[in-house]
Amino acid sequence: MSDLPPYPPLDPCNYDLIVVGTGVSESVLAAAASSSGSSVLHLDPNPFYGSHFASLSLPDLTSFLHSNSVSPPPPLPPPPSPPGHDLLSVDLVSRSLYSSVEISSFESEILEEHSRRFNVDLCGPRVVFCADESINLMLKSGSNNYVEFKSIDASFVGDSSGELRSVPDSRAAIFKDKSLTLLEKNQLMKFFKLVQQHLAESDDTTLKISEEDMETPFVDFLAKMRLPPKIKSIILYAIAMLDYDQDNIETYRGLLKTKEGLDQLALYIKSMGRFSNALGALIYPIYGQGELPQAFCRRAAVKGSIYVLRMPITAVLLDKASELTLDCCRLETGGYKGVRLASGQEIFSQKLILDPCITVGLESMSSLTDQQKETLQVFVPKAMSSKDKVARAICIIKGSVKTDVSNALIIYPPKSLFPEQLTAIRVLQLGSGLAVCPADMHVLYLSTLCDNDDQGKEALLSAMSTLIGLPVPENLQSDSVVENDTAEAKPTVLWRALYVQELVKGEFGGTISSAPSPDGNLNYNEIVESAVKLYEQLKGREELFKEKTSPENTAEEENDVGEDIED
């Protein structure tokens, strides 16, 4: 690589764990492993932390999406192995996670003036629930010392008319909501009381939801509670944060049981009152989501992890194929030994964790022995479903989608924008108070799960057209525009990116594993679960960040996180 900086050879060259990629799960793993005493080398081919979870300036984001949406050139031939070298070098290749990238700038001069003042997330929209497992790990690890948060001001449910209805997520909010009738308010209050009684630690079975109801579809349970469609939609898609249409029994896709639905509600309810100075259930890190993996990386560095950016790995090193006879038993070798860096240096470790983009070409696999193929099984390209995708969009807008509200979450339930809308669309607006954009502007993130690129982009464009408008040249303004001056003006889009990301699950092998890509969820719980599984590959069932478990420490650190949420 011609642009690779002239790094000196790394010393030491033997580690317990090598991690490639600084995404959330990889960074949590590095921090946990180093805290437990393991030696960790943490690499990233990018010049920034966060990998696919990074927050970037507009030029860097544009460059990353374009360079990662095309197939990279084939790797150069590996250098010849030195005489007596007992290792087999298997070349690695990168695959693209992104497709159908479209980037448009409508006000180039304004954006160029402020381009470096943006911190834009690659995997938005994403927020942190106050009771999220990622917050729990930050408390246990001490990573909360490296990041600050602000509250999301409000949540709304939208439809094709452009109306945004507040999500009544507390007793006070329910009674203040003018869009609900008195009967609907009473029904919603009764439902929340039932859920809270069920979640409370009590031996009184009369306060619990029956086991039979717990196994029924959540949407049927809500119907049994006689909740009207409007209230059901708010609970399913704006509080439980479900993706797929729960009333579509024909597809039977993503259908949630009542038990799982109540778990989702429990996360929301517990998040509401965890921190006294948080306005609601949701918070967001100042300077962008990229601050979360960086916080864990900083903690790992304090515990001894070594970090090297701009350093790809080009090959995996295996034992050469041979057969050994030990005590009358024949043993075939071919196990993992280490990696070759782009600098040419060979580094060795017991375990290897890889970015989801890294794989081995089928040509390389064809010449390996069965034992070597088993070692590299995590690299074998799986037949991915065409439905494993998430469409994302980023808009820089002038103004706000809701007057007097800067940071807001908006949910468009299935079929709320057009009849063919199969999944919920999530929209997150963030303002300059979070240090993600200049004053008088907002960053708008949109996402939806999709079967294919065209379907996903069509859904996002529909949500955009409802919320925002394109700049209208003065010579094209018509009388109809003037007539609508009395209506609330839509914010104007200055810059827009549309792209589709492949969803890649983590793969867990004996010595080599791979981390997951960003998922389509709003929170980090499944990403953190992957980090826990990766840690179990390294340490067994040992608890992550076990060193910090005293109740006194936990209470003190919860106060620290609360203080880090700015009013």
Coordinates of C-alpha atoms in Angstrom, one line a residue:
M1 CA 0.0 0.0 0.0
S2 CA 1.6 3.2 -1.2
D3 CA -0.2 5.4 1.3
L4 CA 0.7 3.3 4.3
P5 CA 2.8 5.3 6.8
P6 CA 6.2 4.0 7.6
Y7 CA 5.5 2.2 10.9
P8 CA 8.4 0.6 12.8
P9 CA 8.1 -3.1 13.5
L10 CA 5.6 -3.8 16.3
D11 CA 7.1 -5.2 19.5
P12 CA 6.0 -7.5 21.0
C13 CA 4.9 -9.7 18.1
N14 CA 3.0 -12.3 20.2
Y15 CA -0.5 -11.6 21.7
D16 CA -3.4 -13.4 23.3
L17 CA -5.8 -11.6 20.9
I18 CA -5.6 -9.7 17.7
V19 CA -8.7 -7.6 16.8
V20 CA -9.2 -6.1 13.4
G21 CA -11.7 -3.3 13.2
T22 CA -12.8 -0.8 15.9
G23 CA -16.5 -1.1 15.7
V24 CA -18.7 -1.3 18.8
S25 CA -18.5 -5.1 19.4
E26 CA -14.8 -5.2 18.6
S27 CA -14.0 -2.3 20.9
V28 CA -16.1 -3.7 23.8
L29 CA -14.2 -7.0 23.4
A30 CA -10.8 -5.4 23.4
A31 CA -11.6 -3.4 26.5
A32 CA -13.0 -6.5 28.3
A33 CA -10.1 -8.7 27.3
S34 CA -7.4 -6.2 28.3
S35 CA -9.2 -5.6 31.6
S36 CA -9.0 -9.4 32.3
G37 CA -5.3 -9.4 31.7
S38 CA -5.1 -10.5 28.1
S39 CA -2.6 -8.9 25.7
V40 CA -4.4 -7.3 22.9
L41 CA -3.3 -5.8 19.5
H42 CA -6.2 -3.7 18.0
L43 CA -5.8 -2.8 14.4
D44 CA -7.9 -0.8 11.9
P45 CA -7.3 -0.3 8.2
N46 CA -9.0 3.1 8.4
P47 CA -7.4 6.4 9.6
F48 CA -10.2 6.8 12.2
Y49 CA -11.8 4.8 15.1
G50 CA -15.2 3.3 14.8
S51 CA -15.1 1.4 11.5
H52 CA -18.8 1.1 10.3
F53 CA -19.9 2.8 13.5
A54 CA -17.8 5.9 13.0
S55 CA -18.9 9.6 12.9
L56 CA -17.2 11.4 10.1
S57 CA -17.0 14.8 8.4
L58 CA -18.9 15.2 5.1
P59 CA -15.8 14.7 2.9
D60 CA -14.6 11.7 4.8
L61 CA -18.1 10.1 4.9
T62 CA -18.4 10.6 1.1
S63 CA -15.0 9.1 0.5
F64 CA -15.7 6.1 2.8
L65 CA -19.1 5.3 1.2
H66 CA -17.7 5.5 -2.4
S67 CA -14.6 3.5 -1.6
N68 CA -16.5 0.8 0.3
S69 CA -19.3 0.4 -2.3
V70 CA -17.1 -1.1 -5.0
S71 CA -15.1 -4.3 -5.1
P72 CA -11.5 -3.6 -4.1
P73 CA -8.7 -4.6 -6.5
P74 CA -7.2 -8.1 -6.1
P75 CA -4.4 -8.3 -3.6
L76 CA -0.8 -8.2 -4.7
P77 CA 1.0 -11.5 -4.8
P78 CA 2.4 -12.4 -1.3
P79 CA 6.1 -12.1 -0.8
P80 CA 7.9 -15.5 -1.0
S81 CA 8.2 -17.2 2.4
P82 CA 11.7 -17.3 3.9
P83 CA 13.6 -20.6 3.8
G84 CA 12.5 -23.0 6.5
H85 CA 9.2 -21.1 7.0
D86 CA 6.7 -23.5 8.4
L87 CA 3.6 -21.4 7.9
L88 CA 1.1 -21.2 5.1
S89 CA 0.0 -17.7 4.1
V90 CA -3.7 -17.4 3.0
D91 CA -4.5 -14.1 1.3
L92 CA -7.5 -12.0 2.6
V93 CA -9.8 -9.9 0.5
S94 CA -12.4 -7.2 1.4
R95 CA -16.0 -7.3 0.4
S96 CA -18.3 -4.3 0.1
L97 CA -21.1 -3.8 2.6
Y98 CA -22.6 -0.8 0.8
S99 CA -24.5 -0.5 -2.5
S100 CA -26.6 2.0 -4.4
V101 CA -24.7 5.0 -3.0
E102 CA -26.2 8.3 -4.1
I103 CA -24.8 11.6 -2.7
S104 CA -26.2 15.0 -3.7
S105 CA -25.2 18.5 -2.7
F106 CA -27.8 21.3 -3.2
E107 CA -25.9 24.1 -1.5
S108 CA -22.2 23.4 -2.2
E109 CA -20.9 26.8 -1.0
I110 CA -22.5 26.6 2.4
L111 CA -21.5 23.1 3.0
E112 CA -17.9 23.6 1.9
E113 CA -17.6 26.4 4.4
H114 CA -18.7 24.2 7.2
S115 CA -17.8 20.7 6.0
R116 CA -15.4 19.9 8.8
R117 CA -17.9 20.9 11.5
F118 CA -20.1 17.9 10.8
N119 CA -19.9 14.7 12.8
V120 CA -22.1 12.4 10.7
D121 CA -22.9 8.7 11.7
L122 CA -22.4 6.0 9.2
C123 CA -25.0 3.7 10.8
G124 CA -27.7 6.1 11.8
P125 CA -30.3 6.5 13.1
R126 CA -29.2 5.1 16.4
V127 CA -29.8 6.2 20.0
V128 CA -28.9 4.8 23.4
F129 CA -31.6 3.8 25.8
C130 CA -30.8 4.9 29.4
A131 CA -31.3 1.2 30.5
D132 CA -29.4 -0.2 27.5
E133 CA -26.9 -2.9 28.0
S134 CA -24.3 -0.7 26.4
I135 CA -24.7 1.8 29.3
N136 CA -24.4 -1.0 31.8
L137 CA -21.1 -2.1 30.2
M138 CA -19.8 1.5 30.2
L139 CA -20.5 1.7 33.9
K140 CA -18.8 -1.5 34.7
S141 CA -15.7 -0.8 32.5
G142 CA -15.3 2.9 33.4
S143 CA -15.7 3.9 29.7
N144 CA -18.4 6.4 30.7
N145 CA -15.5 8.7 31.7
Y146 CA -14.7 9.3 28.0
V147 CA -18.1 10.2 26.6
E148 CA -21.0 12.7 27.4
F149 CA -24.7 12.4 26.4
K150 CA -27.7 14.6 25.8
S151 CA -31.3 13.7 25.9
I152 CA -33.5 13.2 22.8
D153 CA -36.2 15.9 23.4
A154 CA -39.2 14.1 22.1
S155 CA -40.6 11.1 20.1
F156 CA -43.3 11.3 17.4
V157 CA -45.4 9.0 15.2
G158 CA -45.9 10.3 11.7
D159 CA -48.1 9.6 8.6
S160 CA -48.5 10.6 5.0
S161 CA -50.4 13.8 6.0
G162 CA -47.3 15.3 7.5
E163 CA -48.8 15.3 11.0
L164 CA -46.4 14.3 13.9
R165 CA -48.2 13.0 17.0
S166 CA -46.3 12.9 20.3
V167 CA -45.6 9.5 21.8
P168 CA -47.1 9.5 25.3
D169 CA -44.5 7.7 27.2
S170 CA -45.4 8.7 30.8
R171 CA -48.4 9.3 33.0
A172 CA -48.0 13.0 32.7
A173 CA -47.5 12.8 28.9
I174 CA -50.7 10.7 28.5
F175 CA -52.9 13.2 30.2
K176 CA -51.3 16.2 28.4
D177 CA -51.8 14.6 24.9
K178 CA -54.6 16.4 23.2
S179 CA -54.8 13.9 20.3
L180 CA -56.1 11.2 22.7
T181 CA -59.7 11.0 23.9
L182 CA -60.4 10.5 27.5
L183 CA -61.3 6.9 26.9
E184 CA -58.1 6.3 25.0
K185 CA -56.1 7.9 27.8
N186 CA -57.8 5.6 30.4
Q187 CA -57.1 2.5 28.2
L188 CA -53.4 3.4 27.8
M189 CA -53.0 4.1 31.5
K190 CA -54.7 0.8 32.4
F191 CA -52.3 -1.1 30.0
F192 CA -49.2 0.6 31.4
K193 CA -50.3 -0.2 34.9
L194 CA -50.8 -3.9 34.0
V195 CA -47.3 -4.0 32.4
Q196 CA -45.7 -2.4 35.4
Q197 CA -47.4 -4.8 37.8
H198 CA -46.3 -7.8 35.7
L199 CA -42.7 -6.5 35.7
A200 CA -42.6 -5.8 39.4
E201 CA -40.9 -8.4 41.6
S202 CA -44.0 -9.8 43.3
D203 CA -45.2 -13.4 44.2
D204 CA -48.8 -12.3 43.6
T205 CA -49.8 -14.3 40.5
T206 CA -53.0 -12.2 40.1
L207 CA -50.8 -9.3 39.1
K208 CA -49.0 -11.3 36.4
I209 CA -49.9 -11.8 32.8
S210 CA -50.8 -15.5 32.2
E211 CA -48.3 -17.9 30.6
E212 CA -50.8 -18.6 27.8
D213 CA -51.0 -14.8 27.0
M214 CA -47.2 -14.6 27.1
E215 CA -46.9 -17.1 24.3
T216 CA -49.5 -15.4 22.0
P217 CA -48.5 -12.8 19.4
F218 CA -48.0 -9.4 21.1
V219 CA -50.4 -7.8 18.6
D220 CA -53.2 -10.2 19.7
F221 CA -52.5 -9.5 23.3
L222 CA -52.9 -5.7 22.7
A223 CA -56.2 -6.4 20.9
K224 CA -57.3 -8.5 23.9
M225 CA -56.6 -5.4 26.0
R226 CA -59.1 -3.6 23.7
L227 CA -56.6 -0.9 22.7
P228 CA -57.6 1.1 19.6
P229 CA -55.4 0.8 16.5
K230 CA -53.8 4.2 17.1
I231 CA -52.6 3.2 20.5
K232 CA -51.5 -0.3 19.3
S233 CA -49.4 1.4 16.6
I234 CA -47.7 3.6 19.1
I235 CA -46.9 0.7 21.5
L236 CA -45.7 -1.6 18.7
Y237 CA -43.6 0.7 16.6
A238 CA -42.7 3.8 18.8
I239 CA -42.1 2.1 22.2
A240 CA -41.4 -1.6 21.5
M241 CA -39.6 -0.4 18.3
L242 CA -40.7 -3.3 16.1
D243 CA -39.8 -3.3 12.4
Y244 CA -42.4 -5.5 10.5
D245 CA -46.1 -5.1 10.2
Q246 CA -47.5 -7.2 13.1
D247 CA -51.0 -7.3 11.6
N248 CA -49.8 -9.0 8.3
I249 CA -50.4 -12.7 9.2
E250 CA -49.7 -13.7 5.5
T251 CA -46.0 -13.0 5.8
Y252 CA -45.7 -14.0 9.5
R253 CA -42.4 -12.1 9.4
G254 CA -40.9 -10.6 12.5
L255 CA -44.0 -11.5 14.5
L256 CA -43.3 -10.9 18.2
K257 CA -44.6 -12.9 21.1
T258 CA -46.1 -11.1 24.1
K259 CA -43.1 -12.1 26.3
E260 CA -40.7 -10.5 23.9
G261 CA -42.9 -7.5 23.5
L262 CA -43.0 -6.9 27.3
D263 CA -39.2 -7.2 27.4
Q264 CA -39.1 -4.3 24.9
L265 CA -41.5 -2.3 26.9
A266 CA -39.5 -3.0 30.1
L267 CA -36.4 -1.5 28.5
Y268 CA -38.3 1.6 27.6
I269 CA -40.0 1.9 31.0
K270 CA -36.7 1.4 32.9
S271 CA -35.0 3.9 30.7
M272 CA -37.6 6.6 31.5
G273 CA -36.5 7.2 35.1
R274 CA -32.9 5.9 35.3
F275 CA -31.2 9.3 35.2
S276 CA -32.8 12.2 36.9
N277 CA -31.6 14.8 34.4
A278 CA -32.5 12.7 31.3
L279 CA -35.7 14.1 29.7
G280 CA -37.0 10.7 28.5
A281 CA -35.9 7.2 27.7
L282 CA -33.4 8.1 24.9
I283 CA -30.0 9.7 25.0
Y284 CA -27.3 10.4 22.3
P285 CA -23.5 10.9 22.6
I286 CA -22.2 14.4 22.0
Y287 CA -20.0 14.5 18.9
G288 CA -21.8 11.4 17.4
Q289 CA -22.1 7.7 17.8
G290 CA -18.5 7.2 16.9
E291 CA -17.7 8.3 20.5
L292 CA -19.0 5.0 21.9
P293 CA -16.4 2.7 20.3
Q294 CA -13.7 5.3 21.0
A295 CA -14.7 5.3 24.7
F296 CA -14.1 1.5 24.9
C297 CA -10.9 1.8 22.9
R298 CA -9.6 4.4 25.3
R299 CA -10.4 2.1 28.2
A300 CA -8.7 -0.8 26.5
A301 CA -5.6 1.4 25.9
V302 CA -5.4 2.3 29.6
K303 CA -5.4 -1.4 30.3
G304 CA -2.5 -2.1 28.0
S305 CA -4.0 -2.7 24.5
I306 CA -1.9 -1.6 21.6
Y307 CA -3.6 0.4 18.9
V308 CA -2.5 0.9 15.3
L309 CA -4.7 2.7 12.7
R310 CA -4.1 2.7 8.9
M311 CA -2.9 -0.9 9.2
P312 CA -4.8 -3.6 7.2
I313 CA -3.9 -7.3 7.5
T314 CA -3.2 -9.0 4.2
A315 CA -3.1 -12.7 5.1
V316 CA -3.8 -15.3 7.8
L317 CA -1.0 -17.6 8.8
L318 CA -1.7 -21.3 9.3
D319 CA 0.3 -24.4 10.1
K320 CA 1.4 -26.0 6.8
A321 CA -0.6 -29.2 6.0
S322 CA 1.2 -32.2 7.5
E323 CA 0.4 -35.2 9.5
L324 CA 2.0 -35.9 12.9
T325 CA 1.9 -39.2 14.8
L326 CA 1.6 -38.9 18.5
D327 CA 1.3 -42.0 20.7
C328 CA -0.1 -44.0 17.9
C329 CA -2.6 -41.3 17.0
R330 CA -2.5 -39.4 13.7
L331 CA -3.0 -35.6 14.1
E332 CA -3.4 -33.3 11.1
T333 CA -2.2 -29.8 11.7
G334 CA -3.3 -26.6 9.9
G335 CA -4.5 -24.4 12.7
Y336 CA -4.4 -20.6 13.0
K337 CA -1.1 -19.0 14.0
G338 CA -1.2 -15.3 13.2
V339 CA -1.5 -12.6 10.5
R340 CA 0.6 -10.7 8.1
L341 CA 0.3 -6.9 8.3
A342 CA 0.3 -4.7 5.2
S343 CA 3.7 -3.6 6.4
G344 CA 4.9 -7.1 5.8
Q345 CA 5.5 -8.0 9.5
E346 CA 4.1 -11.2 10.8
I347 CA 2.3 -11.1 14.1
F348 CA 1.1 -14.1 16.2
S349 CA -1.8 -14.6 18.6
Q350 CA -4.0 -17.3 20.2
K351 CA -7.2 -15.8 18.9
L352 CA -8.3 -13.5 16.0
I353 CA -11.4 -11.3 15.6
L354 CA -12.1 -9.7 12.2
D355 CA -14.1 -6.9 10.7
P356 CA -17.2 -8.2 8.9
C357 CA -15.8 -7.0 5.5
I358 CA -12.8 -9.3 5.6
T359 CA -13.0 -12.7 3.9
V360 CA -11.0 -15.3 2.0
G361 CA -11.5 -15.7 -1.8
L362 CA -13.0 -19.0 -2.9
E363 CA -9.9 -19.6 -5.0
S364 CA -7.7 -19.6 -1.9
M365 CA -10.0 -22.0 -0.1
S366 CA -10.0 -24.5 -2.9
S367 CA -6.3 -25.4 -2.5
L368 CA -6.5 -26.0 1.3
T369 CA -6.7 -29.2 3.3
D370 CA -9.9 -30.1 5.2
Q371 CA -8.2 -29.1 8.5
Q372 CA -7.2 -25.7 7.1
K373 CA -10.6 -25.1 5.6
E374 CA -12.2 -25.9 9.0
T375 CA -9.9 -23.3 10.6
L376 CA -11.0 -20.7 8.1
Q377 CA -14.7 -21.7 8.1
V378 CA -15.7 -18.3 9.5
F379 CA -14.4 -16.8 6.2
V380 CA -16.5 -19.0 3.9
P381 CA -19.0 -16.6 2.1
K382 CA -22.4 -17.5 3.4
A383 CA -25.4 -17.5 1.0
M384 CA -26.9 -14.2 2.3
S385 CA -30.6 -13.6 1.9
S386 CA -31.5 -10.7 -0.3
K387 CA -33.7 -9.6 2.6
D388 CA -30.8 -9.0 4.9
K389 CA -30.4 -5.3 4.1
V390 CA -31.1 -1.9 5.6
A391 CA -31.6 1.2 3.6
R392 CA -30.1 4.4 5.2
A393 CA -30.2 8.1 4.4
I394 CA -28.6 11.2 5.8
C395 CA -29.9 14.7 5.2
I396 CA -28.4 18.0 6.2
I397 CA -31.3 20.4 6.5
K398 CA -31.8 24.1 7.1
G399 CA -34.5 24.4 9.8
S400 CA -36.2 21.7 11.9
V401 CA -38.9 19.2 11.0
K402 CA -40.8 20.2 14.2
T403 CA -40.9 23.8 15.5
D404 CA -39.0 24.4 18.7
V405 CA -37.7 20.8 18.8
S406 CA -34.1 20.1 18.0
N407 CA -33.4 16.4 18.9
A408 CA -36.3 14.2 18.0
L409 CA -37.2 10.6 17.0
I410 CA -39.9 10.1 14.4
I411 CA -41.5 6.7 13.6
Y412 CA -43.5 5.9 10.5
P413 CA -45.3 2.5 11.2
P414 CA -45.8 0.1 8.3
K415 CA -48.3 1.3 5.8
S416 CA -48.5 4.8 7.3
L417 CA -46.9 6.4 4.3
F418 CA -48.2 4.2 1.4
P419 CA -49.9 0.8 1.2
E420 CA -46.8 -1.2 0.1
Q421 CA -44.7 0.0 3.1
L422 CA -43.7 -3.3 4.7
T423 CA -41.5 -2.1 7.5
A424 CA -41.4 0.8 10.0
I425 CA -39.2 3.8 9.0
R426 CA -37.2 5.5 11.7
V427 CA -36.1 9.1 11.5
L428 CA -33.7 10.8 14.0
Q429 CA -33.2 14.6 13.9
L430 CA -30.1 16.0 15.7
G431 CA -29.1 19.6 16.2
S432 CA -26.0 21.7 16.8
G433 CA -26.3 21.3 20.6
L434 CA -24.9 17.7 20.1
A435 CA -21.9 19.1 18.2
V436 CA -22.8 17.2 15.0
C437 CA -23.5 20.2 12.8
P438 CA -23.3 24.0 12.6
A439 CA -26.0 26.2 14.2
D440 CA -29.3 26.7 12.3
M441 CA -28.8 23.2 10.7
H442 CA -29.9 19.7 11.7
V443 CA -28.8 16.2 10.7
L444 CA -31.6 13.9 9.7
Y445 CA -31.0 10.1 9.7
L446 CA -33.5 7.7 8.2
S447 CA -33.5 3.9 8.0
T448 CA -35.7 0.9 7.1
L449 CA -35.2 -2.8 6.6
C450 CA -35.7 -3.9 3.0
D451 CA -35.8 -6.8 0.6
N452 CA -33.9 -5.0 -2.1
D453 CA -32.2 -1.7 -2.7
D454 CA -35.0 -0.1 -4.8
Q455 CA -37.7 -1.0 -2.2
G456 CA -35.6 0.5 0.7
K457 CA -34.8 3.7 -1.1
E458 CA -38.4 4.2 -2.3
A459 CA -39.6 4.0 1.4
L460 CA -36.9 6.5 2.6
L461 CA -37.7 9.0 -0.2
S462 CA -41.4 8.8 0.7
A463 CA -40.6 9.8 4.3
M464 CA -38.2 12.5 3.1
S465 CA -40.9 14.1 0.9
T466 CA -43.3 14.2 3.8
L467 CA -40.8 15.9 6.1
I468 CA -38.5 18.1 4.0
G469 CA -38.3 20.0 0.7
L470 CA -35.7 20.5 -1.9
P471 CA -34.4 24.0 -2.6
V472 CA -36.6 25.9 -5.1
P473 CA -34.8 28.3 -7.5
E474 CA -36.2 31.8 -7.4
N475 CA -37.1 31.7 -11.1
L476 CA -39.1 28.5 -10.6
Q477 CA -41.2 29.7 -7.6
S478 CA -44.9 29.7 -8.5
D479 CA -48.0 31.3 -7.2
S480 CA -48.9 28.0 -5.4
V481 CA -45.7 28.4 -3.3
V482 CA -46.8 31.9 -2.3
E483 CA -50.3 30.7 -1.5
N484 CA -48.9 28.2 1.0
D485 CA -46.8 30.7 2.9
T486 CA -49.3 30.5 5.8
A487 CA -48.7 26.8 6.2
E488 CA -45.7 25.6 8.3
A489 CA -42.8 25.6 5.9
K490 CA -40.8 22.4 5.5
P491 CA -37.1 22.5 6.2
T492 CA -34.9 22.6 3.2
V493 CA -32.3 19.9 2.4
L494 CA -28.8 21.1 1.7
W495 CA -27.1 17.7 1.3
R496 CA -28.3 14.1 1.0
A497 CA -26.8 10.6 1.0
L498 CA -28.8 7.5 0.2
Y499 CA -27.3 4.0 0.5
V500 CA -28.1 0.4 1.3
Q501 CA -26.0 -1.6 3.7
E502 CA -25.8 -5.4 3.9
L503 CA -26.5 -7.0 7.3
V504 CA -23.8 -9.4 8.3
K505 CA -24.1 -11.5 11.4
G506 CA -21.1 -12.3 13.6
E507 CA -19.5 -15.7 13.1
F508 CA -18.0 -17.5 16.1
G509 CA -15.2 -20.0 15.4
G510 CA -12.7 -21.8 17.6
T511 CA -9.7 -19.5 17.0
I512 CA -11.0 -17.1 14.4
S513 CA -14.3 -15.2 14.7
S514 CA -15.8 -12.2 12.9
A515 CA -17.8 -9.3 14.3
P516 CA -21.2 -8.3 13.0
S517 CA -22.0 -5.3 10.9
P518 CA -24.2 -2.5 12.2
D519 CA -27.8 -4.0 12.5
G520 CA -31.1 -2.4 11.7
N521 CA -32.0 -1.8 15.3
L522 CA -32.3 1.6 17.0
N523 CA -30.3 0.5 20.0
Y524 CA -27.1 -1.5 20.6
N525 CA -28.4 -4.5 22.5
E526 CA -27.8 -7.1 19.8
I527 CA -24.4 -5.6 19.0
V528 CA -23.4 -5.9 22.7
E529 CA -24.7 -9.5 22.7
S530 CA -22.3 -10.3 19.9
A531 CA -19.4 -8.8 21.9
V532 CA -20.3 -11.1 24.9
K533 CA -20.3 -14.1 22.6
L534 CA -16.9 -13.1 21.2
Y535 CA -15.6 -12.7 24.7
E536 CA -16.9 -16.2 25.6
Q537 CA -14.8 -17.6 22.7
L538 CA -11.7 -16.1 24.5
K539 CA -12.5 -16.4 28.2
G540 CA -15.3 -18.9 28.5
R541 CA -18.2 -17.9 30.7
E542 CA -16.2 -15.3 32.7
E543 CA -18.1 -12.1 33.3
L544 CA -17.1 -9.0 31.3
F545 CA -15.3 -6.3 33.3
K546 CA -15.6 -8.5 36.4
E547 CA -13.2 -6.2 38.4
K548 CA -15.9 -3.5 38.9
T549 CA -18.9 -5.2 40.5
S550 CA -19.4 -3.6 44.0
P551 CA -22.8 -2.0 44.5
E552 CA -21.1 1.2 45.8
N553 CA -19.1 1.5 42.6
T554 CA -22.1 0.9 40.4
A555 CA -24.2 3.5 42.2
E556 CA -21.4 6.1 42.1
E557 CA -20.8 5.4 38.4
E558 CA -24.5 5.7 37.5
N559 CA -24.4 9.2 39.1
D560 CA -21.3 9.9 36.9
V561 CA -23.3 8.9 33.8
G562 CA -26.2 11.0 34.9
E563 CA -23.9 14.0 35.3
D564 CA -22.6 13.4 31.8
I565 CA -26.1 13.8 30.4
E566 CA -26.3 17.6 29.7
D567 CA -29.6 19.4 30.3

